[in-house]
XYZ file of C-alpha atoms in Angstrom:
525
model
C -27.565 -5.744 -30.522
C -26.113 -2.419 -29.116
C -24.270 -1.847 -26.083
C -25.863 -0.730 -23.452
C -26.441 2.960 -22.036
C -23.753 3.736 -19.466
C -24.806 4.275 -16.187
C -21.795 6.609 -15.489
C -20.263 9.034 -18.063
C -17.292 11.331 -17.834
C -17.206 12.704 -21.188
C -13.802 14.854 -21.803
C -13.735 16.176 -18.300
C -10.814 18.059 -17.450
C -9.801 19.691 -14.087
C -7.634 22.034 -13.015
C -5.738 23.127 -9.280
C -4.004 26.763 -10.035
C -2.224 26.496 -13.482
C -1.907 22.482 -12.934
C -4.230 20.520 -15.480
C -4.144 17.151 -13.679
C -6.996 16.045 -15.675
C -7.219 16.791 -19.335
C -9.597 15.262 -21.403
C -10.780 12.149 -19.713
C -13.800 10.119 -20.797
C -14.660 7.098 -18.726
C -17.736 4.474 -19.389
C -19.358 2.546 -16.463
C -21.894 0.181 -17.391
C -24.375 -2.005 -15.479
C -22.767 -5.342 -14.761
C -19.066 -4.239 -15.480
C -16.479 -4.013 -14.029
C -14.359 -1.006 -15.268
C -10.733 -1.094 -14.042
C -9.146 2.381 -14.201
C -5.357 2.284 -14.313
C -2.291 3.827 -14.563
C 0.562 5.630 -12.741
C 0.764 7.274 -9.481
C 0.116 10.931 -10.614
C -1.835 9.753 -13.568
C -5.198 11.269 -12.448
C -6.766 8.008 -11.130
C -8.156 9.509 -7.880
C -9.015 12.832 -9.445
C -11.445 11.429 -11.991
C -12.990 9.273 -9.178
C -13.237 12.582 -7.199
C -15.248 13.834 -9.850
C -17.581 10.838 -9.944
C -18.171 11.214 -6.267
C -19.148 14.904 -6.553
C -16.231 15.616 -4.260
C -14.908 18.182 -7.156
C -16.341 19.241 -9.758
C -14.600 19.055 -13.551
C -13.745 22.586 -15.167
C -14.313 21.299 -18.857
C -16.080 18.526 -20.110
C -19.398 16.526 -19.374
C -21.257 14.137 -16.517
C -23.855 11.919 -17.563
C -26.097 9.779 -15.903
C -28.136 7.367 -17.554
C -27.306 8.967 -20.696
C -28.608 12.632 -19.211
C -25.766 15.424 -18.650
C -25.655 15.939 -14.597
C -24.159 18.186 -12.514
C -22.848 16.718 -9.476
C -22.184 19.171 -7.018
C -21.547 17.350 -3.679
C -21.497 13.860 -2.287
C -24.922 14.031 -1.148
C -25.857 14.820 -4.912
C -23.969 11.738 -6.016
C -25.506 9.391 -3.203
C -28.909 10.561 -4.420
C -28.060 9.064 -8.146
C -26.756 6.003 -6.342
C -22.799 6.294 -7.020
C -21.083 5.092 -4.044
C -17.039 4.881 -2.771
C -14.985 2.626 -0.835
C -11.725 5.134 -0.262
C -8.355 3.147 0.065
C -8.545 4.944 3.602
C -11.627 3.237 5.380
C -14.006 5.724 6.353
C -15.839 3.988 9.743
C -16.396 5.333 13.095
C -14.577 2.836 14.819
C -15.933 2.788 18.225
C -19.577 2.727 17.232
C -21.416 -0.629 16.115
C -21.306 -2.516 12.714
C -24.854 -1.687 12.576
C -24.211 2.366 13.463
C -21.867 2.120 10.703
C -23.991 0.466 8.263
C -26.240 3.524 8.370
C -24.040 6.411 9.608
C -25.646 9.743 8.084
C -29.100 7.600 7.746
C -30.128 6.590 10.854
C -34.025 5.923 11.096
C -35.121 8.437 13.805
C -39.041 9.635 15.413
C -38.903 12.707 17.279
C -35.404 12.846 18.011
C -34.961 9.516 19.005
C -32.997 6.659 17.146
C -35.293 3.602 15.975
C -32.957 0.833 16.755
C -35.121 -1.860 15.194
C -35.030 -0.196 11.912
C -31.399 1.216 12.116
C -30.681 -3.256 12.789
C -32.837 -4.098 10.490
C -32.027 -2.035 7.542
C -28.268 -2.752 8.532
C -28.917 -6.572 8.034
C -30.547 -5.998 5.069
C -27.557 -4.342 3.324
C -24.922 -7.135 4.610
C -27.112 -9.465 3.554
C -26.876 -8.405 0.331
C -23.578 -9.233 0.458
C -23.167 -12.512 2.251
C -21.743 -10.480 5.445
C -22.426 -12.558 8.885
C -21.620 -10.486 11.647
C -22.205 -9.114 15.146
C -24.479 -6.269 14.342
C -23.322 -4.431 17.774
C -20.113 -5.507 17.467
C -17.803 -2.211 17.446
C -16.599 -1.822 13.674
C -13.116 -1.112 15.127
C -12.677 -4.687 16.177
C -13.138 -6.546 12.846
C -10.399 -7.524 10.497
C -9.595 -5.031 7.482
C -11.573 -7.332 5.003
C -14.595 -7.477 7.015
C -14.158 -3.637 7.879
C -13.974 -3.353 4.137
C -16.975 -5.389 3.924
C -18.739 -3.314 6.134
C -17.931 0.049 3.685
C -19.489 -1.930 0.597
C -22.166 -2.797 2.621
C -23.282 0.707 3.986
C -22.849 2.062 0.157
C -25.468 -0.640 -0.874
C -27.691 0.737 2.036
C -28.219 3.775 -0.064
C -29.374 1.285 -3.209
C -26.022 2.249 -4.471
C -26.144 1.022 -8.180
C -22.796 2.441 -9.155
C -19.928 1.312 -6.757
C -16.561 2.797 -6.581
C -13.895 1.133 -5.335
C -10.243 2.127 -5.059
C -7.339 0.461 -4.118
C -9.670 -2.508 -2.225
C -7.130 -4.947 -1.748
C -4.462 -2.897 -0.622
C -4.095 -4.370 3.238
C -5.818 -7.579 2.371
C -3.962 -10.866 2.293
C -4.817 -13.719 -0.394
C -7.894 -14.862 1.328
C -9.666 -11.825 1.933
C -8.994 -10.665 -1.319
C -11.054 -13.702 -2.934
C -13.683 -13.063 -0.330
C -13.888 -9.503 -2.123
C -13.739 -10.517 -5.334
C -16.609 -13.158 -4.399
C -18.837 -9.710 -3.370
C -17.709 -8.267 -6.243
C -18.932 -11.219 -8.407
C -22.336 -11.111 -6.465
C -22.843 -7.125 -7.387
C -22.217 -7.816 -11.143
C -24.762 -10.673 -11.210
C -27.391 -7.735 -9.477
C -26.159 -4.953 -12.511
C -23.886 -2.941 -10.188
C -22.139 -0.939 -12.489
C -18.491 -0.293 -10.480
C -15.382 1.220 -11.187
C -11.915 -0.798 -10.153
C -8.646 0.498 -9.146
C -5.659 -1.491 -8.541
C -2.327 -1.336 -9.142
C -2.022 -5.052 -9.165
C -2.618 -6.174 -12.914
C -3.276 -9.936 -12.007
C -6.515 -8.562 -10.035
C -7.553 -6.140 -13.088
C -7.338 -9.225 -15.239
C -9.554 -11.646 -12.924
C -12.311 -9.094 -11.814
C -12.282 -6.452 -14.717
C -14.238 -6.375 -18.080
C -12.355 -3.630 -19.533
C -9.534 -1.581 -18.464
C -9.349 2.435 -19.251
C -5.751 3.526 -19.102
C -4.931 6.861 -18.167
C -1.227 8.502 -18.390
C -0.205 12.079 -17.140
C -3.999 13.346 -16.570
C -4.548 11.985 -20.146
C -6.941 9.455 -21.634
C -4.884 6.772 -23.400
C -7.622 4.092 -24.611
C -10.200 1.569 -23.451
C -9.103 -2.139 -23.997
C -10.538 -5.293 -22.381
C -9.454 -6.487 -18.966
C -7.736 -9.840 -20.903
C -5.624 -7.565 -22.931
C -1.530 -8.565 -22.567
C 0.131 -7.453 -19.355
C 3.415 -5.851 -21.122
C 1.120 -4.106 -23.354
C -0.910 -2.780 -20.348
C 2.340 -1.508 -18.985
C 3.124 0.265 -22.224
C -0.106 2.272 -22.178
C 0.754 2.879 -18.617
C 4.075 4.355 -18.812
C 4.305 4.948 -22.503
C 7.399 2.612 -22.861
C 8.222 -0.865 -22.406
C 9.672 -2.213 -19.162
C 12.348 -4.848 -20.198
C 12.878 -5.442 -16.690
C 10.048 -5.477 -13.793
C 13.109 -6.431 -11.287
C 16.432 -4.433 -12.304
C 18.262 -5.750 -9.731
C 22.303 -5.158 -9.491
C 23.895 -8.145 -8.013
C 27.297 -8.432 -7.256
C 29.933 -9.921 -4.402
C 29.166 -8.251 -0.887
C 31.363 -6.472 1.533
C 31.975 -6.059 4.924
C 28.894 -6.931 7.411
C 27.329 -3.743 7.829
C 24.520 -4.637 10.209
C 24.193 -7.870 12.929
C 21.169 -9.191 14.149
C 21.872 -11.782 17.385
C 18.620 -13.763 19.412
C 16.394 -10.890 19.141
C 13.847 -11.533 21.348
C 10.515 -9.723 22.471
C 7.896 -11.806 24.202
C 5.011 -12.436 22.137
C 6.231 -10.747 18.901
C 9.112 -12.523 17.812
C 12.097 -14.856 19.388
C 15.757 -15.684 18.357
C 16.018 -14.076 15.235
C 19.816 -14.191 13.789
C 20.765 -12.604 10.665
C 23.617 -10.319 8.877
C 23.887 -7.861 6.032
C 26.357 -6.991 4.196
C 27.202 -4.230 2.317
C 25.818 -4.440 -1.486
C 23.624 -6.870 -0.531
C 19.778 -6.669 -0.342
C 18.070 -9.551 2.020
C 14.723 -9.900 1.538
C 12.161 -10.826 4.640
C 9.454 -13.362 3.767
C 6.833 -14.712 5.659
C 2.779 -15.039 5.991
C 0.976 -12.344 7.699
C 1.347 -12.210 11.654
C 5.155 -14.047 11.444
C 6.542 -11.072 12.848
C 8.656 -9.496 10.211
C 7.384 -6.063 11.036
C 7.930 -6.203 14.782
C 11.681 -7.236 14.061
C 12.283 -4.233 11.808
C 10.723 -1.967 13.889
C 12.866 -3.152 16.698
C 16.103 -2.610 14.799
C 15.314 0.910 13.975
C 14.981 1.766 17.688
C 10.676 2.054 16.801
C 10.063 -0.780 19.695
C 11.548 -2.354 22.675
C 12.826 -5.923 23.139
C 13.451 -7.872 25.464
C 17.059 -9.846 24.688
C 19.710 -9.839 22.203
C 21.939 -7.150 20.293
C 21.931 -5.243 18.017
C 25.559 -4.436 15.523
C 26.037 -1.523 13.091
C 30.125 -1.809 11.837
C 30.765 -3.779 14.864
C 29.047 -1.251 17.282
C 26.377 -2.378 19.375
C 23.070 0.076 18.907
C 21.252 0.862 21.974
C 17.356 -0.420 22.252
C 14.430 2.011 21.627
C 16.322 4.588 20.675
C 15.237 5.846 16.758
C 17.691 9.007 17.320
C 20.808 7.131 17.780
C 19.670 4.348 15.054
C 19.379 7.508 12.978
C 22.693 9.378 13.549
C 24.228 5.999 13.392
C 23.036 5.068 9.754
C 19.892 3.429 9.807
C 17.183 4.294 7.589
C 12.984 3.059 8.110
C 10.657 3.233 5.280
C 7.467 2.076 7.623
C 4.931 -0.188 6.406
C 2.499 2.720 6.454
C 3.652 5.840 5.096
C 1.123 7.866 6.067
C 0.577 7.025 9.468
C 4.200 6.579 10.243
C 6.743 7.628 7.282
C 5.218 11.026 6.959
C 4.121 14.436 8.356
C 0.931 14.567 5.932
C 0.280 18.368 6.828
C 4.435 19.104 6.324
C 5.213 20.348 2.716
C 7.340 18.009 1.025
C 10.793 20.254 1.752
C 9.759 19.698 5.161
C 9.843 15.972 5.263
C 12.386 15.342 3.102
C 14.545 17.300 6.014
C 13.273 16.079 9.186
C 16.323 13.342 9.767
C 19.024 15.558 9.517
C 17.347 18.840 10.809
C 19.839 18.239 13.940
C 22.966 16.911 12.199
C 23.164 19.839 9.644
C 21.905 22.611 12.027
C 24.154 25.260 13.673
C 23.722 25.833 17.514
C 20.652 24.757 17.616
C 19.415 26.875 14.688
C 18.175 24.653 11.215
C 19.853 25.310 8.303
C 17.079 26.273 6.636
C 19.051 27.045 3.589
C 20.879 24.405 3.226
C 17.590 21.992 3.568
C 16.220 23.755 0.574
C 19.117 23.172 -1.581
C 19.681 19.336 -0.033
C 15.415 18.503 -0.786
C 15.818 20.227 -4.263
C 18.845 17.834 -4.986
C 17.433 15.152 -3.744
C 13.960 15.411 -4.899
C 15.358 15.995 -8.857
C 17.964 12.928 -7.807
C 14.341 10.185 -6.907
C 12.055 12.096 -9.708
C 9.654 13.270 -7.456
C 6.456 14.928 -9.255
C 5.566 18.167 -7.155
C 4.338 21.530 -7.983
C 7.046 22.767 -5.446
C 8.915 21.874 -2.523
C 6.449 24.048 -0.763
C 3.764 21.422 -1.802
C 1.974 19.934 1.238
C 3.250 16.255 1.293
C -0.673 14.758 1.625
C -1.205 16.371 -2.360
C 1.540 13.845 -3.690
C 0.119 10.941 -5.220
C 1.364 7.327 -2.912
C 4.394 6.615 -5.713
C 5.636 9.958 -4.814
C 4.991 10.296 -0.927
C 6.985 7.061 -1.136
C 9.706 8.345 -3.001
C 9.627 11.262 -0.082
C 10.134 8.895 2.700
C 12.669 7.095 0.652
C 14.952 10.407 -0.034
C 14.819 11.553 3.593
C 17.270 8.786 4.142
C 18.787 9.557 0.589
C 19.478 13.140 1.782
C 20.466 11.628 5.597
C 23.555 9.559 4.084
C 22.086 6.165 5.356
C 23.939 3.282 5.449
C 21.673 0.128 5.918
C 17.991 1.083 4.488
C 15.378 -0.703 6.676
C 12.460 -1.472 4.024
C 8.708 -2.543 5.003
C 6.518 -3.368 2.023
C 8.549 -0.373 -0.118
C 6.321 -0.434 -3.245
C 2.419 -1.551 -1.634
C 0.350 0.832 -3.496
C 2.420 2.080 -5.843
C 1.980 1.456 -9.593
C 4.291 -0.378 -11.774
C 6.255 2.086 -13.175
C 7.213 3.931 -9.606
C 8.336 0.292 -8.692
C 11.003 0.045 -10.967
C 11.593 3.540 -9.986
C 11.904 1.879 -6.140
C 13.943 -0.503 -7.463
C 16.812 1.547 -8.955
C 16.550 3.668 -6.232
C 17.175 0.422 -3.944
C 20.006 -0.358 -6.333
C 21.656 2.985 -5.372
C 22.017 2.202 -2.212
C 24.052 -1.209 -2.687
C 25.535 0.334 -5.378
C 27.050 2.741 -3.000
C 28.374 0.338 -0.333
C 24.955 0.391 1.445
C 22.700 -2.763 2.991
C 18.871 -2.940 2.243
C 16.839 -5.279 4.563
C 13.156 -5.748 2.859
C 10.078 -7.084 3.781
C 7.768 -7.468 1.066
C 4.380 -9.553 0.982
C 5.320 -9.597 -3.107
C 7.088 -13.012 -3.657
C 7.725 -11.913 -7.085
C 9.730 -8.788 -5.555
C 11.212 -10.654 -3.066
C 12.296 -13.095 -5.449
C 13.250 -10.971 -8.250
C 15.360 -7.974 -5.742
C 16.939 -9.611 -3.195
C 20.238 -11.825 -2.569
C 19.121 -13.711 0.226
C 15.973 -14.093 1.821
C 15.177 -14.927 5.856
C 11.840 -16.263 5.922
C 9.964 -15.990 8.975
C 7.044 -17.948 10.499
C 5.043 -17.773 13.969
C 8.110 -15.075 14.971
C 10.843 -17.132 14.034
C 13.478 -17.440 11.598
C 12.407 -20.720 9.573
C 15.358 -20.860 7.379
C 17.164 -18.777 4.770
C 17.514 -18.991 0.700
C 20.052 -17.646 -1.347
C 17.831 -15.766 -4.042
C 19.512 -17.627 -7.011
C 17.163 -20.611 -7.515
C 14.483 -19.840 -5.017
C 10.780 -20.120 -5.503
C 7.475 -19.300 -4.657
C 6.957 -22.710 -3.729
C 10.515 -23.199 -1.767
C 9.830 -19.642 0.250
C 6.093 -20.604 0.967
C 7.031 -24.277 2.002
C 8.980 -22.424 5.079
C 7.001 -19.809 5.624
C 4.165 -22.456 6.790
C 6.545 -24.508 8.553
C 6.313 -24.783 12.075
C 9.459 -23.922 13.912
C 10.290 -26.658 16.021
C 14.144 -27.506 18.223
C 16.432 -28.000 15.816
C 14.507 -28.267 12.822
C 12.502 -25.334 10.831
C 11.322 -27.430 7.748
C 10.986 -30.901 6.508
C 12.160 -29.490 2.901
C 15.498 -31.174 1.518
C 17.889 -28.819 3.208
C 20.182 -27.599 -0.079
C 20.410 -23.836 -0.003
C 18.475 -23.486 3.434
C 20.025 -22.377 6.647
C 17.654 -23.608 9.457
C 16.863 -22.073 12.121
C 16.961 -24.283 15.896
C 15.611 -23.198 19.623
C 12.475 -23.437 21.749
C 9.026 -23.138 20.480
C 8.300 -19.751 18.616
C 6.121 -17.498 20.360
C 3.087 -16.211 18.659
C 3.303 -12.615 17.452
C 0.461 -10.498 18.792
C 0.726 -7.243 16.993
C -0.375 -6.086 13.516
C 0.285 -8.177 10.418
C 3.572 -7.951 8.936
């Protein structure tokens, strides 16, 4: 029996910005019922080739087909109308208006000028039906969970009888559960013949949802393999070289305590949280979503108020709220979202890699404009950032390298204790080890790293101690030698309680004691 007829074809495509080939040769297969998982490196060409499946450009070489037929696809309208639909890493819902609004946005049923709300509702249900989705239709999309809000995207795609679906980067800000309640859609499509396209950084997922798995390295087409092929040799046709070692950490006896933590307390985030670091020493931050791990790191780098306890650089107490002094004083915040927070998206990457020391190098008053283009040139060589130029708007990096950005603003500001919230999220395997030397650097250099990750594996594998958190509390800490998933999990489920944080024999834990932990009320950690 043959195989079937793709759906979706790119056939050699290339595409080019300037004298940049980003794409060169690609050929991609989507058939009805698979799962295609497209991976690689940041920079590889990932979202380019999706780009061109979408019809948002347009390849300069090379051939579309669908159903077999050579298309043009001009536009996104053009694509909808042969059923190819996206789900962007970056939601794209009008938050204020209603799950069913959203549902239909660009297709609302109308009669002579005026909206026919019991279609728009009822073609709305209709599409979350298809995918198992109970909700409030006039619920406002804004206040659902990211899963559900994700849900919600799949679900208006599938109200334009979407038959190819692509999705990239879908589990990105999910946690465990949501991401098997996407993978149960996902499961549900395939069974209907929605042909879909995966992309995900995480190889564990590409092995449980995918079929097969196109590889594609520097713009390039590297092969087509099935989605059970080995992980190491995954990473080889990746990166085009094997990594020996997915956690290259440096270990070795720490130094003075370079940063204090005493009863940091803020009302409804987090309470009593003790901890030092010392110099050459990297202490990872573990904990479920919501224990409060963000809100504490936030608070050290002057980002949020709290309400009691200090805060020590050297010896010398850092005033609250205040980012500047944190900054001039040696503290360095890679946020948990880099493009909301870590970045100026519309700044070139010169631009950004400058912005912390723009006042301590400048000359009554007056940037040193010069001297920022030599220090981003150094620095940007020194992390292996791929740009075009330093006069390269930061938004055109791929995520590896706008991390790697963030990263070398405190590189090129002299930091010495590197605040770190979920470094590598995103960010393909390769960068990571990239991330990883660069973290190794820093203790290298008499320098403190404190890192919250979500990755047990990378908390695991890169730190020397880790703090694990729960319900904003410190429930005990682990020296990384001989921890485990299970041992870090175990507290991180724990309820704090006076004088106790776990029922866990206490070898190699440090419990924490106090009153009741308050529960943390903003975003997930």
């Amino acid at each position: 029996m043959s195989d079937p007829t793709p759906v979706l074809s790119l056939d050699g495509v290339s595409k080019r910005f300037g004298p940049v080939t980003v794409v060169d040769h690609v050929s991609v297969n989507l058939y009805p019922g698979k799962v295609t998982a497209l991976l690689g490196e940041n920079g590889a060409g990932k979202s380019t080739v999706i780009k061109m499946m979408c019809g948002v450009y347009q390849p300069d070489g090379g051939r579309i087909l669908v159903d077999g037929k050579e298309t043009v696809i001009p536009d996104t309208r053009t694509a909808e109308a042969h059923g190819i639909a996206t789900i962007h890493q970056e939601l794209n819902l009008a938050p204020n208006m209603s799950v069913a609004e959203n549902v239909m946005l660009g297709r609302t049923p109308s009669a002579f000028g005026l909206v026919r709300r019991g279609e728009l509702r009822r073609r709305a249900k209709q599409a979350l039906d298809r995918i198992g989705l109970d909700v409030d239709l006039d619920r406002p999309v804004g206040t659902l969970g990211v899963a559900r809000q994700q849900l919600v995207e799949i679900a208006k795609a599938l109200a334009v009888d979407a038959r190819i679906l692509i999705l990239d980067e879908p589990t990105a800000a999910l946690t465990g559960r949501e991401i098997r309640q996407l993978f149960d859609v996902v499961e549900e499509l395939r069974a209907k013949g929605v042909a879909m396209a995966f992309i995900s950084h995480h190889l564990e997922e590409i092995a449980e949802i995918g079929d097969t798995v196109t590889v594609l390295r520097d713009g390039r087409f590297v092969g087509e393999v099935p989605a059970t092929t080995e992980q190491d040799e995954l990473i080889r046709m990746m990166v085009g070289r094997d990594i020996e070692d997915q956690f290259p950490r440096h270990r070795s006896d720490p130094g003075e305590v370079l940063l204090k933590v005493d009863g940091l307390t803020a009302e409804g985030r987090f309470r009593d949280v003790s901890f030092e670091v010392r110099a050459g020493e990297v202490l990872g931050m573990a904990g479920l979503v919501g224990a409060g791990r963000t809100e504490v790191v936030r608070a050290i780098a002057g980002a949020d108020d709290y309400e009691a306890g200090t805060v020590e650089l050297l010896g010398r107490r850092l005033p609250k709220h205040r980012v500047t002094q944190a900054i001039a004083r040696g503290i360095g915040h890679v946020p948990e979202d880099r493009k909301a927070e870590g970045l100026v998206l519309g700044g070139t990457v010169e631009e950004n890699l400058g912005y912390a020391t723009l006042w301590s190098t400048g000359h009554a008053g007056l940037a040193d404009r010069r001297g920022q283009r030599r220090r981003a040139d150094e620095v940007s060589k020194r992390l292996r950032v791929r740009l075009a130029s330093l006069d390269q708007p930061v938004r055109d990096l791929s995520g590896g390298n706008q991390q790697k950005v963030v990263f070398g603003r405190w590189v090129q500001a002299h930091s010495r204790v590197l605040l770190l919230d979920e470094p590598t999220r995103g960010v393909d395997v390769g960068a990571k080890v990239e991330i990883y030397e660069l973290i190794n650097q820093v203790t290298d250099n008499g320098g403190a790293v404190v890192m919250v990750s979500s990755e047990l594996p990378e908390v695991l594998g890169m730190s020397d101690r880790i703090l694990v958190m729960s319900r904003g509390r410190v429930a005990g800490e682990l020296p990384a030698e001989g921890a485990t998933q299970d041992r870090v999990m175990a507290l991180a489920v724990s309820a704090v309680e006076p004088g106790r944080a776990t029922d866990l024999p206490q070898e190699g834990i440090i419990t924490a004691s106090g009153d009741d932990p308050a529960p943390p009320d903003r975003k997930a950690s």
